[in-house]
Every structure is written in C-alpha cells, then in structure tokens.
Short mmCIF file of C-alpha atoms and ligand atoms in Angstrom, two decimals:
data_model
loop_
_atom_site.label_atom_id
_atom_site.label_comp_id
_atom_site.label_asym_id
_atom_site.label_seq_id
_atom_site.Cartn_x
_atom_site.Cartn_y
_atom_site.Cartn_z
CA MET A 1 -6.38 15.14 8.97
CA THR A 2 -9.32 17.52 8.59
CA PRO A 3 -12.68 17.40 10.31
CA LYS A 4 -15.86 16.71 8.43
CA GLY A 5 -18.55 16.97 10.69
CA LYS A 6 -20.54 14.34 11.54
CA GLY A 7 -22.36 12.11 8.55
CA TRP A 8 -22.85 8.45 8.02
CA LEU A 9 -19.79 6.52 7.59
CA LEU A 10 -19.53 3.26 5.86
CA GLY A 11 -17.29 0.92 7.62
CA ASP A 12 -15.85 -2.59 7.82
CA PHE A 13 -14.68 -3.61 11.43
CA HIS A 14 -13.63 -7.23 10.70
CA ILE A 15 -11.10 -8.29 7.82
CA HIS A 16 -8.32 -10.83 6.94
CA THR A 17 -5.24 -10.30 4.58
CA ARG A 18 -2.45 -12.60 3.18
CA TRP A 19 -0.52 -11.53 6.84
CA SER A 20 -3.36 -14.72 8.06
CA ASP A 21 -5.74 -16.73 5.85
CA GLY A 22 -7.24 -13.50 3.89
CA HIS A 23 -6.47 -14.20 -0.22
CA LEU A 24 -5.11 -10.11 -0.37
CA SER A 25 -2.36 -7.72 0.20
CA ILE A 26 -2.86 -4.73 2.81
CA ARG A 27 -2.70 -2.32 -0.19
CA GLU A 28 -5.63 -4.65 -2.37
CA VAL A 29 -7.76 -4.51 0.71
CA VAL A 30 -7.41 -0.66 0.39
CA ASP A 31 -7.65 -0.11 -3.09
CA LEU A 32 -10.92 -2.16 -2.87
CA TYR A 33 -12.87 -0.61 0.05
CA GLY A 34 -10.99 2.95 -1.03
CA SER A 35 -12.48 2.87 -4.62
CA HIS A 36 -15.71 0.81 -3.72
CA GLY A 37 -16.37 4.47 -1.27
CA PHE A 38 -15.54 3.55 2.45
CA ASP A 39 -14.83 6.07 4.69
CA VAL A 40 -13.54 3.45 8.02
CA ILE A 41 -11.88 -0.31 7.86
CA ALA A 42 -10.12 -2.33 10.37
CA ILE A 43 -7.82 -4.55 9.32
CA THR A 44 -8.06 -7.85 11.67
CA ASP A 45 -5.62 -10.58 10.97
CA HIS A 46 -6.09 -13.77 13.18
CA VAL A 47 -3.67 -14.38 16.38
CA PHE A 48 -4.18 -18.44 16.97
CA ASP A 49 -4.08 -19.40 20.72
CA ALA A 50 -1.09 -22.79 20.99
CA TYR A 51 -3.80 -25.68 20.23
CA THR A 52 -5.14 -23.60 16.84
CA LEU A 53 -1.82 -23.07 16.13
CA GLU A 54 -0.52 -27.01 15.96
CA GLN A 55 -3.53 -28.24 14.07
CA ARG A 56 -3.24 -25.75 11.77
CA ARG A 57 0.64 -25.67 11.39
CA SER A 58 0.09 -30.08 11.21
CA ARG A 59 -2.29 -28.89 8.13
CA GLY A 60 0.18 -26.77 6.62
CA GLU A 61 -2.07 -24.08 6.62
CA PRO A 62 -1.28 -19.64 7.49
CA VAL A 63 -0.32 -19.54 11.12
CA GLY A 64 -1.39 -15.62 11.03
CA LEU A 65 0.18 -13.18 13.88
CA LEU A 66 2.68 -14.61 16.17
CA PRO A 67 5.05 -12.40 18.38
CA GLY A 68 7.95 -11.89 16.38
CA ILE A 69 6.45 -10.70 13.57
CA PHE A 70 3.33 -8.25 14.95
CA ASN A 71 5.27 -4.92 15.14
CA SER A 72 6.14 -5.67 11.40
CA TYR A 73 2.11 -6.41 10.81
CA LEU A 74 1.50 -3.35 12.53
CA LYS A 75 4.22 -1.09 10.21
CA ALA A 76 2.67 -2.76 7.62
CA VAL A 77 -0.64 -1.13 8.77
CA ARG A 78 0.32 2.20 9.43
CA GLU A 79 1.93 2.39 6.26
CA GLU A 80 -0.67 1.77 4.48
CA ALA A 81 -3.04 3.62 6.56
CA ARG A 82 -1.64 6.64 5.34
CA ARG A 83 -1.61 6.22 1.51
CA ALA A 84 -5.58 5.04 2.54
CA TRP A 85 -5.68 8.93 3.93
CA ARG A 86 -4.09 9.97 1.36
CA GLU A 87 -5.67 8.42 -1.94
CA TYR A 88 -9.10 7.57 -0.89
CA ARG A 89 -9.89 9.41 3.02
CA MET A 90 -10.21 6.70 4.30
CA LEU A 91 -9.47 5.19 7.91
CA VAL A 92 -7.73 2.37 8.43
CA LEU A 93 -7.46 1.21 11.81
CA PRO A 94 -5.04 -1.78 13.25
CA GLY A 95 -6.83 -4.55 14.58
CA TRP A 96 -6.54 -8.58 14.62
CA GLU A 97 -8.92 -11.28 15.78
CA ILE A 98 -7.90 -13.65 18.76
CA THR A 99 -8.89 -17.14 17.32
CA ASN A 100 -8.61 -18.64 20.71
CA ASP A 101 -10.80 -22.17 19.30
CA ARG A 102 -9.62 -24.47 22.15
CA GLY A 103 -12.00 -21.99 24.44
CA CYS A 104 -14.11 -21.48 22.03
CA TYR A 105 -14.32 -17.77 21.38
CA HIS A 106 -13.10 -15.40 18.79
CA ILE A 107 -12.16 -11.65 19.87
CA VAL A 108 -11.68 -8.28 17.45
CA GLY A 109 -9.82 -5.84 18.86
CA ILE A 110 -9.89 -2.42 16.92
CA ASP A 111 -6.80 -0.06 17.30
CA VAL A 112 -4.83 -2.07 18.78
CA LYS A 113 -0.55 -1.29 19.86
CA ASP A 114 0.54 -4.14 21.11
CA PHE A 115 0.65 -7.86 20.90
CA ILE A 116 -1.89 -9.72 23.68
CA ASP A 117 -1.73 -13.54 24.40
CA PRO A 118 -4.34 -15.59 22.75
CA ASP A 119 -4.13 -18.38 25.33
CA LEU A 120 -5.74 -15.72 28.05
CA THR A 121 -8.99 -15.90 29.36
CA VAL A 122 -11.63 -13.63 28.12
CA GLU A 123 -11.68 -10.85 30.66
CA GLU A 124 -7.74 -10.86 30.50
CA ILE A 125 -8.06 -10.51 26.71
CA VAL A 126 -10.73 -7.51 27.22
CA GLU A 127 -8.95 -6.29 30.14
CA GLY A 128 -5.58 -6.03 27.73
CA LEU A 129 -7.88 -4.25 25.13
CA ARG A 130 -9.01 -1.64 27.52
CA GLN A 131 -5.11 -0.75 28.69
CA GLN A 132 -4.53 -0.40 24.94
CA GLY A 133 -7.43 2.55 24.36
CA ALA A 134 -9.00 -0.35 21.80
CA LEU A 135 -12.12 -1.72 21.15
CA ALA A 136 -13.10 -5.40 22.35
CA ILE A 137 -15.80 -6.84 20.07
CA ALA A 138 -17.27 -10.38 20.25
CA ALA A 139 -17.00 -11.87 16.88
CA HIS A 140 -19.65 -14.12 15.65
CA PRO A 141 -21.97 -14.68 18.68
CA GLY A 142 -23.07 -17.30 16.69
CA ARG A 143 -24.08 -20.63 13.61
CA ARG A 144 -22.56 -19.00 10.73
CA SER A 145 -24.41 -20.40 7.81
CA PHE A 146 -20.64 -21.48 6.11
CA GLU A 147 -19.78 -23.52 9.07
CA LYS A 148 -19.66 -27.36 8.80
CA GLY A 149 -18.87 -29.71 11.55
CA PRO A 150 -17.87 -28.97 15.31
CA THR A 151 -16.70 -26.07 14.94
CA PHE A 152 -20.35 -24.44 15.04
CA SER A 153 -21.67 -25.93 18.69
CA CYS A 154 -18.36 -24.45 19.69
CA GLN A 155 -19.80 -21.18 20.89
CA HIS A 156 -18.22 -19.60 24.22
CA LEU A 157 -19.80 -16.17 23.63
CA LYS A 158 -23.05 -16.79 22.62
CA GLU A 159 -23.40 -19.29 25.54
CA ASN A 160 -22.16 -16.89 28.58
CA MET A 161 -23.69 -13.76 26.49
CA GLU A 162 -25.31 -13.05 30.15
CA GLN A 163 -22.25 -13.45 31.46
CA TYR A 164 -20.31 -11.14 29.18
CA ARG A 165 -22.73 -8.40 27.94
CA HIS A 166 -21.53 -5.80 29.57
CA LEU A 167 -17.74 -7.11 29.23
CA PHE A 168 -17.58 -6.41 25.16
CA ASP A 169 -17.06 -2.66 24.07
CA ALA A 170 -20.52 -4.22 21.32
CA TRP A 171 -20.91 -7.96 19.55
CA GLU A 172 -21.09 -8.79 15.93
CA ILE A 173 -24.79 -8.80 15.05
CA ALA A 174 -24.08 -9.72 11.97
CA ASN A 175 -20.65 -11.59 10.24
CA ARG A 176 -20.66 -12.34 5.90
CA TYR A 177 -24.08 -13.11 5.38
CA ASP A 178 -25.59 -14.15 8.94
CA PHE A 179 -27.30 -12.34 10.71
CA PHE A 180 -27.80 -12.79 14.96
CA TYR A 181 -31.09 -12.01 16.17
CA ASP A 182 -30.15 -12.77 20.07
CA ILE A 183 -27.60 -9.72 19.68
CA TRP A 184 -31.05 -7.80 18.89
CA GLU A 185 -33.33 -9.34 21.23
CA LYS A 186 -31.58 -8.67 23.80
CA GLY A 187 -30.56 -5.20 23.15
CA LEU A 188 -26.64 -5.67 22.84
CA LYS A 189 -24.59 -2.95 21.50
CA PHE A 190 -23.48 -4.07 18.22
CA VAL A 191 -21.46 -3.85 14.82
CA ALA A 192 -21.41 -5.87 11.69
CA GLY A 193 -18.37 -6.99 9.61
CA SER A 194 -17.59 -9.15 6.36
CA ASP A 195 -14.97 -11.39 8.43
CA PHE A 196 -13.36 -10.13 4.38
CA HIS A 197 -11.41 -13.59 3.15
CA ARG A 198 -11.58 -12.93 -0.65
CA GLU A 199 -12.79 -10.15 -3.01
CA GLU A 200 -16.44 -11.35 -3.23
CA HIS A 201 -16.59 -10.61 0.40
CA LEU A 202 -17.13 -6.92 -0.26
CA ASN A 203 -21.12 -7.39 -0.52
CA ALA A 204 -21.77 -8.80 2.79
CA TRP A 205 -22.45 -7.23 6.51
CA LYS A 206 -20.96 -3.88 7.43
CA THR A 207 -21.58 -0.79 9.21
CA LEU A 208 -23.02 2.43 9.02
CA ILE A 209 -21.87 4.84 12.10
CA LYS A 210 -23.06 8.95 12.68
CA THR A 211 -19.85 10.40 14.02
CA GLU A 212 -16.69 12.24 12.81
CA LYS A 213 -14.33 10.36 10.62
CA ASP A 214 -11.76 9.96 13.25
CA PRO A 215 -10.70 6.77 14.95
CA GLU A 216 -11.52 8.49 18.70
CA GLY A 217 -14.62 9.64 17.05
CA ILE A 218 -15.61 6.17 15.91
CA LYS A 219 -14.53 4.37 18.77
CA ALA A 220 -16.24 6.58 20.54
CA ALA A 221 -19.64 5.92 18.53
CA ILE A 222 -19.24 2.70 19.01
CA ARG A 223 -18.85 2.58 22.65
CA GLU A 224 -22.09 4.82 22.71
CA ASN A 225 -23.96 3.07 19.94
CA SER A 226 -26.45 5.47 19.65
CA GLN A 227 -26.45 6.09 16.05
CA VAL A 228 -24.99 2.77 14.35
CA SER A 229 -26.57 0.65 11.58
CA ALA A 230 -25.79 -2.40 10.25
CA TYR A 231 -25.83 -2.26 6.30
CA LEU A 232 -25.82 -5.64 3.91
CA SER A 233 -25.07 -5.29 0.47
CA ARG A 234 -24.98 -7.33 -2.18
CA PRO A 235 -24.57 -6.87 -6.44
CA ALA A 236 -27.66 -6.37 -8.54
CA PRO A 237 -29.74 -9.64 -9.14
CA GLU A 238 -29.42 -10.62 -12.66
CA VAL A 239 -32.81 -10.66 -14.90
CA LYS A 240 -33.46 -13.00 -17.39
CA PRO A 241 -36.01 -12.10 -18.95
CA ARG A 242 -38.95 -14.93 -19.02
CA PRO A 243 -40.05 -16.59 -22.50
CA GLY A 244 -43.27 -15.66 -24.06
CA ARG A 245 -43.48 -12.52 -22.00
CA LEU A 246 -41.49 -10.28 -24.05
CA ILE A 247 -42.34 -7.16 -24.89
CA LYS A 248 -42.16 -6.74 -29.02
CA PHE A 249 -41.45 -3.06 -29.80
CA PRO A 250 -41.56 -1.86 -33.36
CA SER A 251 -38.72 -1.89 -35.78
CA PRO A 252 -37.10 1.30 -35.78
CA SER A 253 -38.42 2.20 -39.25
CA ALA A 254 -42.11 1.50 -38.13
CA VAL A 255 -41.85 4.39 -36.10
CA SER A 256 -43.29 7.50 -37.60
CA VAL A 257 -42.31 11.06 -36.21
ZN1 LIG B 1 -13.46 -15.61 13.74
ZN1 LIG B 2 -12.27 -13.66 11.20
#
C-alpha cells in the first residue's frame, strides 16, 4: 500500500452480506462500494446469541456466522480485501456484529481476528475485542424508524449509556436513516453506518474520517474521534414540473440569430 497522506476518507463501518442476512455477496458489496468511490468499508455480518439463533432457526431465517464457518468467512473477506485494494484502492476491514437480542445489545467489532462468544456480557465482548486490537462500536443505540414491535423497547446500551460511555471506542450516532441525538448531546465518540443489507442502503448514513488510508490509521482516528463526521446521502429528489407553471420557450424556428 502506498502512503497517501491525510485526506477525508468516505467509509461505511456496518455492512451485512449473504454470510448472514444481507442480499449481496462480499464481492458484490466490494464492487458496489468500490465503484461509488468509497475509501474504506467494514464487512460486519451477524453473530447471533444462542437464544436468537434458536428463534431464527425455528423461523427458517439465516443463522449468520457460527464458530465452524468463522475462519472461512475471514478468509473470504481478506481475499476480497486484496481485490478491493487492487481494483479500487478501497480498504475492506473484517468485522462482525454480535447480535444479542436476549441481552438487548448489538456490538460491532472492526478489524477482528477471532470469534467471540456472543453470549458473553458487554464488558467481556469489548475486552475480547481489545485483545484482538479491534474496535468496539455500540450499534444503533436508539429506536430505528423501521423497527416495529417489542424490539424497539429493548435497548440495553442506550439505557446504560453512562455506565458504558468510556467502554466503547465509538457509538453509532446514526444508523441507516436514523440519527441518535443522545450521542451528540452527551459528547460521545461516534461513527455512522448504513447497516447495509440491500443495494438501496448505499444511500444512507456514512462516516467521513480525516486520516491516512490504512487500517491502523483509521482505527486510531476513530478512537481519537477529533476528525470524524457523519455524512448522509440520498439520490437526487425527482423534480416534476407543476402544471400551469411551465415556462414556454419559443420554437427553434422562431429564434433569430
Ligand atoms: Zn444490529
Ligand atoms: Zn447490523
């Protein structure tokens, strides 16, 4: 990798693929983000706790990353990371999202090296991430607009924000289309991510970071959090001319040169 100097990097640190419940393969995700000019992404497929896993199995839903396939997943992410750098000069970091719906906490790990038991406590999971040199991110600490039913009242990290405020490297200030004002108000370190599952989520909250384009520089910049910015994009709104207000232009034959 060539050193590039410090500039603003466009990143997304919360992305799911077909290794859990996303609609695209890692390769498709890399091509999508790479062709849209991203500098860094993290692939963060779900690791479900035992209770959630049982629920998902009974409903026939994808079961995500199990210990037996974890090394194959890491290998697949690393292979695509090499291609992403070659073809797009985009960094791809291996990660996962511990999705513990029994304890009501989701934790995103970035630049992970090993599996961590998703049934551990929040403190134990974060300690495990520290030992791997990975980042620990508190995922979507607030109700998301698309959530229906009882899960939105299940917010362990939000309810214990003071207890955990210094435990995490950063908190998601925004997730997909939702902004969590508490994180801003309390002055917590932050990132923003799309919680990508489908192609349309390319237009959603992202992160801008001013640092060098290498994994250690990016992790250090998120930990320091002095030059991090949340960024929201969407497709240009469709503009329809309103009837009765159209401006009539003369026909070409009527224009004298
Ligand atoms: Zn989640
Ligand atoms: Zn997620």
